[in-house]
């Protein structure tokens, strides 16, 4: 059964963060809050954990469109090819915020993603998420968790999430009620931004 850890955005408990990081580094899976919906994540450097996330989502890892959740834009050059000033200004304006930006990947991508030409980058406006990434020391791979209920689409109550996921992941982070609108997805790999999905973030950047 997974651990249920309560964190507060104003001041996430360092001891609890340390426990979450220990589990992530050991290949564990977590469900955590963000500035949009609750998401499933793991350490980006752990191939076995990545496989487990792909298995849960029912996709092949090589073809999975997972987001890389970063603390800030300083991680960009680790995974993204050099971007122009115009693109960087868009990122700077929008992040941290409820966006996923698709950017051209570079040759330093983790081995599980070597064949991918593009990556989705997220910097959520949520201190719990960013504190976990900061304590881990590298991004986490992330994917939204859906509800089977076609009307609800996303579960917002962490206790209900625990009921459903307690035997499938290692930690569920309770950060209070989540949102039910996903991030806005914008493709920045071409000359002009292309809106892929309109979500919580305004597409007007």
JSON list of C-alpha atoms in Angstrom, two decimals:
[
{"chain": "A", "resi": 1, "resn": "UNK", "atom": "CA", "xyz": [0.00, 0.00, 0.00]},
{"chain": "A", "resi": 2, "resn": "UNK", "atom": "CA", "xyz": [1.27, 3.47, -0.83]},
{"chain": "A", "resi": 3, "resn": "UNK", "atom": "CA", "xyz": [2.19, 6.15, 1.68]},
{"chain": "A", "resi": 4, "resn": "UNK", "atom": "CA", "xyz": [-0.17, 9.12, 1.97]},
{"chain": "A", "resi": 5, "resn": "UNK", "atom": "CA", "xyz": [1.87, 12.24, 2.67]},
{"chain": "A", "resi": 6, "resn": "UNK", "atom": "CA", "xyz": [0.30, 15.63, 3.33]},
{"chain": "A", "resi": 7, "resn": "UNK", "atom": "CA", "xyz": [2.31, 18.64, 2.12]},
{"chain": "A", "resi": 8, "resn": "UNK", "atom": "CA", "xyz": [1.49, 22.33, 2.34]},
{"chain": "A", "resi": 9, "resn": "UNK", "atom": "CA", "xyz": [2.42, 24.61, -0.54]},
{"chain": "A", "resi": 10, "resn": "UNK", "atom": "CA", "xyz": [3.42, 27.47, 1.79]},
{"chain": "A", "resi": 11, "resn": "UNK", "atom": "CA", "xyz": [6.05, 25.36, 3.53]},
{"chain": "A", "resi": 12, "resn": "UNK", "atom": "CA", "xyz": [6.53, 21.74, 2.36]},
{"chain": "A", "resi": 13, "resn": "UNK", "atom": "CA", "xyz": [7.99, 19.68, 5.22]},
{"chain": "A", "resi": 14, "resn": "UNK", "atom": "CA", "xyz": [11.70, 18.91, 4.47]},
{"chain": "A", "resi": 15, "resn": "UNK", "atom": "CA", "xyz": [11.49, 15.53, 6.23]},
{"chain": "A", "resi": 16, "resn": "UNK", "atom": "CA", "xyz": [8.55, 14.46, 4.07]},
{"chain": "A", "resi": 17, "resn": "UNK", "atom": "CA", "xyz": [10.28, 15.76, 0.93]},
{"chain": "A", "resi": 18, "resn": "UNK", "atom": "CA", "xyz": [13.34, 13.68, 1.84]},
{"chain": "A", "resi": 19, "resn": "UNK", "atom": "CA", "xyz": [11.15, 10.57, 2.14]},
{"chain": "A", "resi": 20, "resn": "UNK", "atom": "CA", "xyz": [9.50, 11.24, -1.26]},
{"chain": "A", "resi": 21, "resn": "UNK", "atom": "CA", "xyz": [12.92, 11.74, -2.90]},
{"chain": "A", "resi": 22, "resn": "UNK", "atom": "CA", "xyz": [14.24, 8.51, -1.33]},
{"chain": "A", "resi": 23, "resn": "UNK", "atom": "CA", "xyz": [11.30, 6.62, -2.87]},
{"chain": "A", "resi": 24, "resn": "UNK", "atom": "CA", "xyz": [11.73, 8.31, -6.27]},
{"chain": "A", "resi": 25, "resn": "UNK", "atom": "CA", "xyz": [15.45, 7.49, -6.36]},
{"chain": "A", "resi": 26, "resn": "UNK", "atom": "CA", "xyz": [14.63, 3.85, -5.54]},
{"chain": "A", "resi": 27, "resn": "UNK", "atom": "CA", "xyz": [12.40, 3.68, -8.63]},
{"chain": "A", "resi": 28, "resn": "UNK", "atom": "CA", "xyz": [9.11, 4.46, -6.91]},
{"chain": "A", "resi": 29, "resn": "UNK", "atom": "CA", "xyz": [6.08, 6.13, -8.49]},
{"chain": "A", "resi": 30, "resn": "UNK", "atom": "CA", "xyz": [4.30, 9.12, -6.98]},
{"chain": "A", "resi": 31, "resn": "UNK", "atom": "CA", "xyz": [1.04, 10.93, -7.53]},
{"chain": "A", "resi": 32, "resn": "UNK", "atom": "CA", "xyz": [1.37, 14.60, -6.73]},
{"chain": "A", "resi": 33, "resn": "UNK", "atom": "CA", "xyz": [-0.48, 17.91, -7.09]},
{"chain": "A", "resi": 34, "resn": "UNK", "atom": "CA", "xyz": [0.41, 20.57, -9.64]},
{"chain": "A", "resi": 35, "resn": "UNK", "atom": "CA", "xyz": [-1.03, 23.92, -10.69]},
{"chain": "A", "resi": 36, "resn": "UNK", "atom": "CA", "xyz": [-3.52, 22.01, -12.87]},
{"chain": "A", "resi": 37, "resn": "UNK", "atom": "CA", "xyz": [-4.52, 18.38, -12.19]},
{"chain": "A", "resi": 38, "resn": "UNK", "atom": "CA", "xyz": [-3.00, 15.62, -10.07]},
{"chain": "A", "resi": 39, "resn": "UNK", "atom": "CA", "xyz": [-0.31, 13.74, -11.98]},
{"chain": "A", "resi": 40, "resn": "UNK", "atom": "CA", "xyz": [1.63, 10.47, -11.93]},
{"chain": "A", "resi": 41, "resn": "UNK", "atom": "CA", "xyz": [5.39, 10.83, -11.95]},
{"chain": "A", "resi": 42, "resn": "UNK", "atom": "CA", "xyz": [8.80, 9.23, -11.44]},
{"chain": "A", "resi": 43, "resn": "UNK", "atom": "CA", "xyz": [12.50, 10.07, -11.54]},
{"chain": "A", "resi": 44, "resn": "UNK", "atom": "CA", "xyz": [13.45, 10.89, -15.14]},
{"chain": "A", "resi": 45, "resn": "UNK", "atom": "CA", "xyz": [16.75, 9.00, -14.76]},
{"chain": "A", "resi": 46, "resn": "UNK", "atom": "CA", "xyz": [15.20, 5.70, -13.62]},
{"chain": "A", "resi": 47, "resn": "UNK", "atom": "CA", "xyz": [14.46, 3.47, -16.63]},
{"chain": "A", "resi": 48, "resn": "UNK", "atom": "CA", "xyz": [12.53, 0.84, -14.63]},
{"chain": "A", "resi": 49, "resn": "UNK", "atom": "CA", "xyz": [10.27, 3.47, -13.10]},
{"chain": "A", "resi": 50, "resn": "UNK", "atom": "CA", "xyz": [9.65, 4.99, -16.55]},
{"chain": "A", "resi": 51, "resn": "UNK", "atom": "CA", "xyz": [8.63, 1.55, -17.82]},
{"chain": "A", "resi": 52, "resn": "UNK", "atom": "CA", "xyz": [6.18, 1.19, -14.94]},
{"chain": "A", "resi": 53, "resn": "UNK", "atom": "CA", "xyz": [4.56, 4.56, -15.72]},
{"chain": "A", "resi": 54, "resn": "UNK", "atom": "CA", "xyz": [4.24, 3.60, -19.40]},
{"chain": "A", "resi": 55, "resn": "UNK", "atom": "CA", "xyz": [2.71, 0.27, -18.41]},
{"chain": "A", "resi": 56, "resn": "UNK", "atom": "CA", "xyz": [0.10, 1.97, -16.21]},
{"chain": "A", "resi": 57, "resn": "UNK", "atom": "CA", "xyz": [-0.76, 4.33, -19.06]},
{"chain": "A", "resi": 58, "resn": "UNK", "atom": "CA", "xyz": [-0.95, 1.44, -21.53]},
{"chain": "A", "resi": 59, "resn": "UNK", "atom": "CA", "xyz": [1.63, 2.86, -23.93]},
{"chain": "A", "resi": 60, "resn": "UNK", "atom": "CA", "xyz": [5.09, 1.88, -25.17]},
{"chain": "A", "resi": 61, "resn": "UNK", "atom": "CA", "xyz": [7.72, 3.98, -23.43]},
{"chain": "A", "resi": 62, "resn": "UNK", "atom": "CA", "xyz": [9.47, 4.91, -26.69]},
{"chain": "A", "resi": 63, "resn": "UNK", "atom": "CA", "xyz": [6.22, 6.43, -27.99]},
{"chain": "A", "resi": 64, "resn": "UNK", "atom": "CA", "xyz": [4.93, 7.92, -24.74]},
{"chain": "A", "resi": 65, "resn": "UNK", "atom": "CA", "xyz": [4.30, 11.66, -24.63]},
{"chain": "A", "resi": 66, "resn": "UNK", "atom": "CA", "xyz": [5.30, 12.31, -21.05]},
{"chain": "A", "resi": 67, "resn": "UNK", "atom": "CA", "xyz": [6.17, 15.80, -19.80]},
{"chain": "A", "resi": 68, "resn": "UNK", "atom": "CA", "xyz": [9.44, 16.67, -18.12]},
{"chain": "A", "resi": 69, "resn": "UNK", "atom": "CA", "xyz": [8.61, 18.63, -14.97]},
{"chain": "A", "resi": 70, "resn": "UNK", "atom": "CA", "xyz": [11.40, 21.08, -14.11]},
{"chain": "A", "resi": 71, "resn": "UNK", "atom": "CA", "xyz": [11.93, 23.42, -11.18]},
{"chain": "A", "resi": 72, "resn": "UNK", "atom": "CA", "xyz": [12.72, 26.32, -13.50]},
{"chain": "A", "resi": 73, "resn": "UNK", "atom": "CA", "xyz": [14.15, 27.08, -16.93]},
{"chain": "A", "resi": 74, "resn": "UNK", "atom": "CA", "xyz": [17.74, 26.29, -15.85]},
{"chain": "A", "resi": 75, "resn": "UNK", "atom": "CA", "xyz": [17.15, 22.60, -16.71]},
{"chain": "A", "resi": 76, "resn": "UNK", "atom": "CA", "xyz": [16.22, 23.40, -20.30]},
{"chain": "A", "resi": 77, "resn": "UNK", "atom": "CA", "xyz": [19.67, 23.06, -21.84]},
{"chain": "A", "resi": 78, "resn": "UNK", "atom": "CA", "xyz": [19.95, 19.54, -20.33]},
{"chain": "A", "resi": 79, "resn": "UNK", "atom": "CA", "xyz": [17.25, 18.21, -22.67]},
{"chain": "A", "resi": 80, "resn": "UNK", "atom": "CA", "xyz": [16.37, 20.89, -25.22]},
{"chain": "A", "resi": 81, "resn": "UNK", "atom": "CA", "xyz": [18.30, 22.07, -28.27]},
{"chain": "A", "resi": 82, "resn": "UNK", "atom": "CA", "xyz": [19.31, 25.71, -28.30]},
{"chain": "A", "resi": 83, "resn": "UNK", "atom": "CA", "xyz": [16.22, 27.90, -28.74]},
{"chain": "A", "resi": 84, "resn": "UNK", "atom": "CA", "xyz": [15.93, 31.37, -30.18]},
{"chain": "A", "resi": 85, "resn": "UNK", "atom": "CA", "xyz": [15.26, 34.54, -28.18]},
{"chain": "A", "resi": 86, "resn": "UNK", "atom": "CA", "xyz": [11.63, 34.73, -29.27]},
{"chain": "A", "resi": 87, "resn": "UNK", "atom": "CA", "xyz": [10.91, 31.23, -27.95]},
{"chain": "A", "resi": 88, "resn": "UNK", "atom": "CA", "xyz": [12.78, 31.89, -24.71]},
{"chain": "A", "resi": 89, "resn": "UNK", "atom": "CA", "xyz": [10.75, 35.07, -24.14]},
{"chain": "A", "resi": 90, "resn": "UNK", "atom": "CA", "xyz": [7.50, 33.08, -24.47]},
{"chain": "A", "resi": 91, "resn": "UNK", "atom": "CA", "xyz": [8.75, 30.54, -21.90]},
{"chain": "A", "resi": 92, "resn": "UNK", "atom": "CA", "xyz": [9.92, 33.27, -19.54]},
{"chain": "A", "resi": 93, "resn": "UNK", "atom": "CA", "xyz": [6.54, 35.00, -19.77]},
{"chain": "A", "resi": 94, "resn": "UNK", "atom": "CA", "xyz": [4.45, 31.88, -19.22]},
{"chain": "A", "resi": 95, "resn": "UNK", "atom": "CA", "xyz": [6.46, 29.90, -16.66]},
{"chain": "A", "resi": 96, "resn": "UNK", "atom": "CA", "xyz": [5.99, 28.95, -13.91]},
{"chain": "A", "resi": 97, "resn": "UNK", "atom": "CA", "xyz": [2.44, 28.36, -15.07]},
{"chain": "A", "resi": 98, "resn": "UNK", "atom": "CA", "xyz": [-0.20, 25.93, -16.36]},
{"chain": "A", "resi": 99, "resn": "UNK", "atom": "CA", "xyz": [1.49, 25.19, -19.69]},
{"chain": "A", "resi": 100, "resn": "UNK", "atom": "CA", "xyz": [3.25, 22.32, -21.40]},
{"chain": "A", "resi": 101, "resn": "UNK", "atom": "CA", "xyz": [5.62, 23.53, -24.11]},
{"chain": "A", "resi": 102, "resn": "UNK", "atom": "CA", "xyz": [6.78, 21.14, -26.82]},
{"chain": "A", "resi": 103, "resn": "UNK", "atom": "CA", "xyz": [10.41, 21.89, -27.64]},
{"chain": "A", "resi": 104, "resn": "UNK", "atom": "CA", "xyz": [13.11, 20.26, -29.81]},
{"chain": "A", "resi": 105, "resn": "UNK", "atom": "CA", "xyz": [14.98, 17.59, -27.82]},
{"chain": "A", "resi": 106, "resn": "UNK", "atom": "CA", "xyz": [18.76, 17.33, -27.83]},
{"chain": "A", "resi": 107, "resn": "UNK", "atom": "CA", "xyz": [21.19, 14.39, -27.71]},
{"chain": "A", "resi": 108, "resn": "UNK", "atom": "CA", "xyz": [21.35, 14.35, -23.90]},
{"chain": "A", "resi": 109, "resn": "UNK", "atom": "CA", "xyz": [17.87, 12.92, -23.40]},
{"chain": "A", "resi": 110, "resn": "UNK", "atom": "CA", "xyz": [17.70, 9.95, -21.00]},
{"chain": "A", "resi": 111, "resn": "UNK", "atom": "CA", "xyz": [18.27, 6.65, -22.84]},
{"chain": "A", "resi": 112, "resn": "UNK", "atom": "CA", "xyz": [14.55, 5.78, -22.69]},
{"chain": "A", "resi": 113, "resn": "UNK", "atom": "CA", "xyz": [13.79, 8.84, -24.81]},
{"chain": "A", "resi": 114, "resn": "UNK", "atom": "CA", "xyz": [16.78, 8.79, -27.18]},
{"chain": "A", "resi": 115, "resn": "UNK", "atom": "CA", "xyz": [14.61, 8.41, -30.28]},
{"chain": "A", "resi": 116, "resn": "UNK", "atom": "CA", "xyz": [12.36, 11.34, -29.45]},
{"chain": "A", "resi": 117, "resn": "UNK", "atom": "CA", "xyz": [12.86, 14.52, -31.43]},
{"chain": "A", "resi": 118, "resn": "UNK", "atom": "CA", "xyz": [10.63, 16.63, -29.18]},
{"chain": "A", "resi": 119, "resn": "UNK", "atom": "CA", "xyz": [10.00, 16.95, -25.45]},
{"chain": "A", "resi": 120, "resn": "UNK", "atom": "CA", "xyz": [7.19, 18.46, -23.42]},
{"chain": "A", "resi": 121, "resn": "UNK", "atom": "CA", "xyz": [8.48, 20.79, -20.71]},
{"chain": "A", "resi": 122, "resn": "UNK", "atom": "CA", "xyz": [6.48, 21.87, -17.64]},
{"chain": "A", "resi": 123, "resn": "UNK", "atom": "CA", "xyz": [7.36, 24.30, -14.83]},
{"chain": "A", "resi": 124, "resn": "UNK", "atom": "CA", "xyz": [4.21, 24.25, -12.68]},
{"chain": "A", "resi": 125, "resn": "UNK", "atom": "CA", "xyz": [3.24, 27.22, -10.53]},
{"chain": "A", "resi": 126, "resn": "UNK", "atom": "CA", "xyz": [3.03, 24.96, -7.49]},
{"chain": "A", "resi": 127, "resn": "UNK", "atom": "CA", "xyz": [5.62, 25.02, -4.73]},
{"chain": "A", "resi": 128, "resn": "UNK", "atom": "CA", "xyz": [4.99, 21.38, -3.73]},
{"chain": "A", "resi": 129, "resn": "UNK", "atom": "CA", "xyz": [5.87, 20.16, -7.23]},
{"chain": "A", "resi": 130, "resn": "UNK", "atom": "CA", "xyz": [8.90, 22.40, -7.54]},
{"chain": "A", "resi": 131, "resn": "UNK", "atom": "CA", "xyz": [10.13, 21.50, -4.04]},
{"chain": "A", "resi": 132, "resn": "UNK", "atom": "CA", "xyz": [10.03, 17.79, -4.93]},
{"chain": "A", "resi": 133, "resn": "UNK", "atom": "CA", "xyz": [11.99, 18.40, -8.15]},
{"chain": "A", "resi": 134, "resn": "UNK", "atom": "CA", "xyz": [14.46, 20.66, -6.33]},
{"chain": "A", "resi": 135, "resn": "UNK", "atom": "CA", "xyz": [15.05, 18.07, -3.61]},
{"chain": "A", "resi": 136, "resn": "UNK", "atom": "CA", "xyz": [15.44, 15.29, -6.21]},
{"chain": "A", "resi": 137, "resn": "UNK", "atom": "CA", "xyz": [18.00, 17.29, -8.17]},
{"chain": "A", "resi": 138, "resn": "UNK", "atom": "CA", "xyz": [16.58, 16.54, -11.64]},
{"chain": "A", "resi": 139, "resn": "UNK", "atom": "CA", "xyz": [13.21, 16.65, -13.41]},
{"chain": "A", "resi": 140, "resn": "UNK", "atom": "CA", "xyz": [10.45, 14.13, -12.92]},
{"chain": "A", "resi": 141, "resn": "UNK", "atom": "CA", "xyz": [8.57, 12.58, -15.80]},
{"chain": "A", "resi": 142, "resn": "UNK", "atom": "CA", "xyz": [4.89, 13.30, -15.52]},
{"chain": "A", "resi": 143, "resn": "UNK", "atom": "CA", "xyz": [1.52, 12.36, -16.97]},
{"chain": "A", "resi": 144, "resn": "UNK", "atom": "CA", "xyz": [-1.97, 13.40, -15.87]},
{"chain": "A", "resi": 145, "resn": "UNK", "atom": "CA", "xyz": [-4.15, 10.84, -14.10]},
{"chain": "A", "resi": 146, "resn": "UNK", "atom": "CA", "xyz": [-7.63, 10.49, -15.52]},
{"chain": "A", "resi": 147, "resn": "UNK", "atom": "CA", "xyz": [-10.86, 9.37, -13.92]},
{"chain": "A", "resi": 148, "resn": "UNK", "atom": "CA", "xyz": [-12.90, 6.61, -15.55]},
{"chain": "A", "resi": 149, "resn": "UNK", "atom": "CA", "xyz": [-15.96, 8.82, -15.10]},
{"chain": "A", "resi": 150, "resn": "UNK", "atom": "CA", "xyz": [-16.40, 10.52, -18.48]},
{"chain": "A", "resi": 151, "resn": "UNK", "atom": "CA", "xyz": [-18.14, 13.48, -16.89]},
{"chain": "A", "resi": 152, "resn": "UNK", "atom": "CA", "xyz": [-15.51, 14.22, -14.21]},
{"chain": "A", "resi": 153, "resn": "UNK", "atom": "CA", "xyz": [-12.42, 13.36, -16.31]},
{"chain": "A", "resi": 154, "resn": "UNK", "atom": "CA", "xyz": [-9.99, 14.31, -13.52]},
{"chain": "A", "resi": 155, "resn": "UNK", "atom": "CA", "xyz": [-10.23, 13.33, -9.83]},
{"chain": "A", "resi": 156, "resn": "UNK", "atom": "CA", "xyz": [-9.64, 16.37, -7.61]},
{"chain": "A", "resi": 157, "resn": "UNK", "atom": "CA", "xyz": [-9.94, 14.83, -4.12]},
{"chain": "A", "resi": 158, "resn": "UNK", "atom": "CA", "xyz": [-6.61, 13.33, -2.89]},
{"chain": "A", "resi": 159, "resn": "UNK", "atom": "CA", "xyz": [-8.41, 10.86, -0.59]},
{"chain": "A", "resi": 160, "resn": "UNK", "atom": "CA", "xyz": [-10.38, 9.46, -3.54]},
{"chain": "A", "resi": 161, "resn": "UNK", "atom": "CA", "xyz": [-7.13, 9.30, -5.50]},
{"chain": "A", "resi": 162, "resn": "UNK", "atom": "CA", "xyz": [-5.61, 7.31, -2.63]},
{"chain": "A", "resi": 163, "resn": "UNK", "atom": "CA", "xyz": [-8.54, 4.87, -2.62]},
{"chain": "A", "resi": 164, "resn": "UNK", "atom": "CA", "xyz": [-8.08, 4.20, -6.32]},
{"chain": "A", "resi": 165, "resn": "UNK", "atom": "CA", "xyz": [-4.28, 4.23, -6.63]},
{"chain": "A", "resi": 166, "resn": "UNK", "atom": "CA", "xyz": [-2.99, 2.98, -3.25]},
{"chain": "A", "resi": 167, "resn": "UNK", "atom": "CA", "xyz": [-1.93, -0.40, -4.65]},
{"chain": "A", "resi": 168, "resn": "UNK", "atom": "CA", "xyz": [-0.40, 0.92, -7.87]},
{"chain": "A", "resi": 169, "resn": "UNK", "atom": "CA", "xyz": [2.00, 3.66, -6.73]},
{"chain": "A", "resi": 170, "resn": "UNK", "atom": "CA", "xyz": [4.38, 4.17, -3.80]},
{"chain": "A", "resi": 171, "resn": "UNK", "atom": "CA", "xyz": [3.41, 7.65, -2.59]},
{"chain": "A", "resi": 172, "resn": "UNK", "atom": "CA", "xyz": [0.35, 9.84, -2.94]},
{"chain": "A", "resi": 173, "resn": "UNK", "atom": "CA", "xyz": [1.08, 13.44, -2.03]},
{"chain": "A", "resi": 174, "resn": "UNK", "atom": "CA", "xyz": [-1.93, 15.24, -0.58]},
{"chain": "A", "resi": 175, "resn": "UNK", "atom": "CA", "xyz": [-1.63, 18.88, -1.56]},
{"chain": "A", "resi": 176, "resn": "UNK", "atom": "CA", "xyz": [-5.31, 19.65, -1.08]},
{"chain": "A", "resi": 177, "resn": "UNK", "atom": "CA", "xyz": [-8.01, 19.59, -3.71]},
{"chain": "A", "resi": 178, "resn": "UNK", "atom": "CA", "xyz": [-6.61, 19.69, -7.24]},
{"chain": "A", "resi": 179, "resn": "UNK", "atom": "CA", "xyz": [-7.95, 21.33, -10.35]},
{"chain": "A", "resi": 180, "resn": "UNK", "atom": "CA", "xyz": [-9.83, 19.59, -13.14]},
{"chain": "A", "resi": 181, "resn": "UNK", "atom": "CA", "xyz": [-8.50, 21.54, -16.10]},
{"chain": "A", "resi": 182, "resn": "UNK", "atom": "CA", "xyz": [-5.22, 20.28, -17.62]},
{"chain": "A", "resi": 183, "resn": "UNK", "atom": "CA", "xyz": [-2.33, 22.40, -18.87]},
{"chain": "A", "resi": 184, "resn": "UNK", "atom": "CA", "xyz": [-2.45, 24.28, -22.14]},
{"chain": "A", "resi": 185, "resn": "UNK", "atom": "CA", "xyz": [-0.14, 22.55, -24.63]},
{"chain": "A", "resi": 186, "resn": "UNK", "atom": "CA", "xyz": [1.76, 24.72, -27.12]},
{"chain": "A", "resi": 187, "resn": "UNK", "atom": "CA", "xyz": [4.18, 23.48, -29.78]},
{"chain": "A", "resi": 188, "resn": "UNK", "atom": "CA", "xyz": [7.22, 25.75, -30.07]},
{"chain": "A", "resi": 189, "resn": "UNK", "atom": "CA", "xyz": [9.26, 23.58, -32.43]},
{"chain": "A", "resi": 190, "resn": "UNK", "atom": "CA", "xyz": [8.35, 25.58, -35.56]},
{"chain": "A", "resi": 191, "resn": "UNK", "atom": "CA", "xyz": [8.54, 29.19, -36.65]},
{"chain": "A", "resi": 192, "resn": "UNK", "atom": "CA", "xyz": [5.26, 30.08, -34.95]},
{"chain": "A", "resi": 193, "resn": "UNK", "atom": "CA", "xyz": [3.64, 28.71, -31.76]},
{"chain": "A", "resi": 194, "resn": "UNK", "atom": "CA", "xyz": [0.91, 26.13, -32.46]},
{"chain": "A", "resi": 195, "resn": "UNK", "atom": "CA", "xyz": [-1.84, 25.51, -29.92]},
{"chain": "A", "resi": 196, "resn": "UNK", "atom": "CA", "xyz": [-2.22, 21.73, -29.43]},
{"chain": "A", "resi": 197, "resn": "UNK", "atom": "CA", "xyz": [-4.67, 21.79, -26.51]},
{"chain": "A", "resi": 198, "resn": "UNK", "atom": "CA", "xyz": [-6.33, 24.68, -24.76]},
{"chain": "A", "resi": 199, "resn": "UNK", "atom": "CA", "xyz": [-6.37, 24.14, -21.01]},
{"chain": "A", "resi": 200, "resn": "UNK", "atom": "CA", "xyz": [-5.95, 26.27, -17.94]},
{"chain": "A", "resi": 201, "resn": "UNK", "atom": "CA", "xyz": [-3.32, 28.62, -19.41]},
{"chain": "A", "resi": 202, "resn": "UNK", "atom": "CA", "xyz": [-4.40, 31.34, -21.82]},
{"chain": "A", "resi": 203, "resn": "UNK", "atom": "CA", "xyz": [-3.29, 30.53, -25.39]},
{"chain": "A", "resi": 204, "resn": "UNK", "atom": "CA", "xyz": [-2.57, 34.24, -25.92]},
{"chain": "A", "resi": 205, "resn": "UNK", "atom": "CA", "xyz": [1.09, 34.58, -25.01]}
]
